[in-house]
Amino acid sequence: MGKFEVLDHPLIQHKLTLIRDKNCSTKEFREIVNEISTLMAYEVSRDMPLQDVEVETPMGKTIKKQISGKKVAIVPILRAGLGMVDGMAELLPVARIGHIGMYRDEETLKPTEYFVKLPSDISERQIFVVDPMLATGGSAIMAVDALKKRGARDIKFCCLVAAPEGVEALRETHPDIDIYTAALDEKLNDDGYIVPGLGDAGDRLFGTK
Ligand code: URA
């Protein structure tokens, strides 16, 4: 079974509280999501493989650690996932960026795939799928389906707020992937929104309604 971790670093918790506030402006919301994503990248890359390399300091040669060759991809689920890309890429600058387009049918709440563009060597990469909200789990499950169908094997899912229902659904369908979230909230409401949550992450990031 993959990991499930709530990233409870005080800076992450503090910043998440700021963006939950309904009075947080679009500008602040976007900036803080960026910052949280950078902090999350630090946490979720803890188990990246290292290798020994020789380095020559001014005092002489020594063998020290460096991140080994495994390549990385950040894959946002459109559109809200885009808000987490730059912050993550700040710490993972060589990452390639894939995109998976899903929209949620407002009536059935079912996710529908409309766009998938990934690096051609996706099967060799460590993949960080990013989407701020893990609500029903529908889009996350479909995004992981889409990745696995194209050969992806090493997948971590990163979100800001998760609902228990979404975590359970994602873990049941894809038990092999790791899930990281900044918060595990109470529940979903009848409209499929996370409570207390932070509202519609896409609308708050992009100033739409
Ligand atoms: N998507 C969002 O943006 N917010 C929620 O609360 C649930 C799904």
Coordinates of C-alpha atoms and ligand atoms in Angstrom, one line a residue:
M1 CA 0.0 0.0 0.0
G2 CA 1.3 3.5 -0.9
K3 CA 1.8 6.2 1.7
F4 CA -0.8 8.6 2.9
E5 CA 0.7 11.6 4.6
V6 CA -0.7 14.9 5.9
L7 CA 2.1 17.4 5.6
D8 CA 1.8 19.2 8.9
H9 CA 4.8 21.5 8.7
P10 CA 3.8 24.7 10.6
L11 CA 4.5 26.9 7.5
I12 CA 2.3 24.8 5.4
Q13 CA -0.5 24.8 8.0
H14 CA -0.2 28.5 8.5
K15 CA -0.3 29.3 4.8
L16 CA -3.2 26.9 4.2
T17 CA -5.3 28.7 6.8
L18 CA -4.6 32.0 5.0
I19 CA -6.0 30.8 1.8
R20 CA -9.1 29.2 3.4
D21 CA -10.2 32.7 4.3
K22 CA -12.9 33.7 1.9
N23 CA -11.5 37.2 1.9
C24 CA -8.1 36.2 0.6
S25 CA -7.7 37.9 -2.7
T26 CA -7.0 36.1 -6.0
K27 CA -3.5 37.6 -6.0
E28 CA -2.7 36.4 -2.5
F29 CA -4.4 33.1 -3.1
R30 CA -2.2 32.4 -6.1
E31 CA 1.0 33.5 -4.4
I32 CA 0.3 31.4 -1.3
V33 CA -0.6 28.3 -3.3
N34 CA 2.7 28.8 -5.0
E35 CA 4.6 29.0 -1.7
I36 CA 2.8 26.0 -0.2
S37 CA 3.6 24.0 -3.3
T38 CA 7.3 24.7 -2.9
L39 CA 7.2 23.6 0.7
M40 CA 5.3 20.5 -0.4
A41 CA 7.9 19.7 -3.1
Y42 CA 10.5 19.7 -0.3
E43 CA 8.5 17.2 1.7
V44 CA 7.4 14.9 -1.1
S45 CA 10.9 14.6 -2.5
R46 CA 12.3 13.2 0.8
D47 CA 12.7 9.7 -0.6
M48 CA 14.4 10.6 -3.9
P49 CA 17.2 8.2 -4.5
L50 CA 20.8 9.5 -3.9
Q51 CA 24.0 8.3 -5.4
D52 CA 27.7 8.7 -4.3
V53 CA 29.7 11.1 -6.3
E54 CA 33.3 12.4 -6.0
V55 CA 33.6 16.1 -5.3
E56 CA 36.8 18.0 -4.8
T57 CA 36.6 20.7 -2.1
P58 CA 39.4 23.2 -1.6
M59 CA 40.6 20.7 1.0
G60 CA 40.7 17.7 -1.2
K61 CA 38.6 14.9 -2.7
T62 CA 35.7 13.3 -1.0
I63 CA 32.7 11.0 -1.8
K64 CA 29.3 12.7 -1.1
K65 CA 25.7 12.3 -2.1
Q66 CA 23.8 13.7 -5.0
I67 CA 20.3 13.0 -6.4
S68 CA 20.6 10.1 -8.7
G69 CA 19.5 10.0 -12.3
K70 CA 15.8 9.4 -11.9
K71 CA 13.9 11.9 -14.0
V72 CA 10.9 13.8 -12.7
A73 CA 7.6 15.0 -14.1
I74 CA 5.1 17.3 -12.6
V75 CA 1.6 16.6 -14.0
P76 CA -1.1 19.1 -13.1
I77 CA -4.8 18.2 -13.5
L78 CA -6.2 21.1 -15.4
R79 CA -7.2 23.6 -14.5
A80 CA -6.6 24.1 -10.8
G81 CA -3.5 21.9 -10.8
L82 CA -1.7 24.6 -12.8
G83 CA -1.6 26.7 -9.6
M84 CA 0.8 24.2 -8.0
V85 CA 3.2 23.8 -10.9
D86 CA 5.6 26.8 -10.6
G87 CA 6.0 26.3 -6.8
M88 CA 6.9 22.7 -7.2
A89 CA 9.2 23.4 -10.2
E90 CA 11.1 25.9 -8.1
L91 CA 12.6 23.0 -6.2
L92 CA 12.5 20.5 -9.0
P93 CA 13.7 22.7 -11.9
V94 CA 14.6 19.9 -14.3
A95 CA 11.2 18.4 -14.1
R96 CA 9.2 18.0 -17.3
I97 CA 5.6 19.2 -17.1
G98 CA 2.8 17.0 -18.4
H99 CA -0.9 18.1 -18.5
I100 CA -4.1 16.2 -18.0
G101 CA -7.3 18.0 -18.8
M102 CA -10.4 16.9 -16.8
Y103 CA -13.6 18.7 -16.2
R104 CA -16.2 17.9 -13.7
D105 CA -19.7 17.5 -15.1
E106 CA -21.6 19.9 -12.9
E107 CA -24.7 17.7 -12.8
T108 CA -23.2 14.1 -12.5
L109 CA -20.0 15.4 -10.7
K110 CA -18.2 12.8 -13.0
P111 CA -14.8 13.8 -14.3
T112 CA -14.3 13.6 -18.1
E113 CA -10.8 13.5 -19.8
Y114 CA -10.4 15.9 -22.6
F115 CA -6.6 16.5 -22.9
V116 CA -3.5 14.4 -22.1
K117 CA 0.0 15.6 -23.1
L118 CA 3.0 13.9 -21.3
P119 CA 6.8 13.6 -21.8
S120 CA 7.4 10.7 -24.1
D121 CA 9.6 8.9 -21.5
I122 CA 6.9 9.1 -18.8
S123 CA 7.4 5.4 -17.8
E124 CA 10.9 6.3 -16.6
R125 CA 9.9 9.3 -14.5
Q126 CA 8.9 9.9 -11.0
I127 CA 5.6 11.6 -11.4
F128 CA 4.0 14.2 -9.1
V129 CA 0.4 14.6 -10.0
V130 CA -0.9 17.9 -8.6
D131 CA -4.4 19.1 -8.0
P132 CA -5.3 21.3 -5.0
M133 CA -8.5 19.5 -4.0
L134 CA -9.0 15.7 -3.6
A135 CA -12.8 15.7 -3.3
T136 CA -14.6 12.7 -4.6
G137 CA -11.4 11.3 -6.0
G138 CA -12.9 11.0 -9.5
S139 CA -10.5 13.2 -11.3
A140 CA -7.5 11.9 -9.4
I141 CA -8.5 8.3 -10.3
M142 CA -8.9 9.2 -13.9
A143 CA -5.7 11.1 -14.1
V144 CA -3.8 8.1 -12.6
D145 CA -5.6 5.8 -15.0
A146 CA -4.5 8.0 -17.9
L147 CA -0.9 7.9 -16.7
K148 CA -0.8 4.2 -16.1
K149 CA -2.4 3.6 -19.5
R150 CA 0.7 5.4 -21.0
G151 CA 3.2 3.4 -19.0
A152 CA 3.7 5.5 -15.8
R153 CA 4.7 3.4 -12.8
D154 CA 6.0 5.7 -10.1
I155 CA 3.3 8.1 -9.1
K156 CA 2.7 10.4 -6.2
F157 CA -0.4 12.5 -5.8
C158 CA -0.1 15.9 -4.1
C159 CA -3.0 18.1 -3.0
L160 CA -3.7 20.9 -0.6
V161 CA -7.0 19.7 0.9
A162 CA -8.4 16.2 0.8
A163 CA -11.8 14.8 1.8
P164 CA -11.8 11.3 3.5
E165 CA -14.1 10.1 0.7
G166 CA -11.6 11.0 -2.0
V167 CA -8.6 9.5 -0.1
E168 CA -10.5 6.3 0.3
A169 CA -11.6 6.1 -3.3
L170 CA -8.1 6.8 -4.6
R171 CA -6.4 4.4 -2.3
E172 CA -8.9 1.7 -3.1
T173 CA -8.5 2.1 -6.9
H174 CA -4.8 2.8 -7.0
P175 CA -3.3 1.3 -3.8
D176 CA 0.3 1.6 -5.2
I177 CA 0.5 5.4 -5.3
D178 CA 1.5 7.7 -2.5
I179 CA -0.9 10.5 -1.5
Y180 CA 0.3 13.7 0.2
T181 CA -2.0 16.5 1.4
A182 CA -1.6 19.6 3.5
A183 CA -5.0 18.9 5.2
L184 CA -7.5 16.1 5.6
D185 CA -10.8 17.9 6.0
E186 CA -14.2 16.7 7.4
K187 CA -16.3 15.7 4.5
L188 CA -17.9 16.4 1.1
N189 CA -21.1 18.3 0.9
D190 CA -24.0 17.3 -1.4
D191 CA -22.5 19.5 -4.2
G192 CA -19.2 17.6 -4.1
Y193 CA -17.3 20.5 -2.3
I194 CA -15.0 19.8 0.6
V195 CA -16.1 21.1 3.9
P196 CA -14.7 23.3 5.4
G197 CA -12.3 23.3 2.4
L198 CA -11.5 26.6 0.6
G199 CA -14.2 26.7 -2.0
D200 CA -13.5 26.2 -5.7
A201 CA -9.8 26.2 -6.1
G202 CA -9.8 26.9 -9.8
D203 CA -12.1 29.9 -9.4
R204 CA -10.1 31.3 -6.5
L205 CA -6.8 30.8 -8.4
F206 CA -7.9 32.4 -11.6
G207 CA -10.5 34.9 -10.3
T208 CA -13.4 33.3 -12.2
K209 CA -16.9 32.5 -10.9
Ligands
URA1 N1 -13.0 21.1 -6.3 C1 -12.7 22.3 -5.7 O1 -12.2 23.2 -6.3 N2 -13.2 22.5 -4.4 C2 -13.8 21.5 -3.7 O2 -14.2 21.8 -2.5 C3 -14.0 20.3 -4.3 C4 -13.6 20.1 -5.6

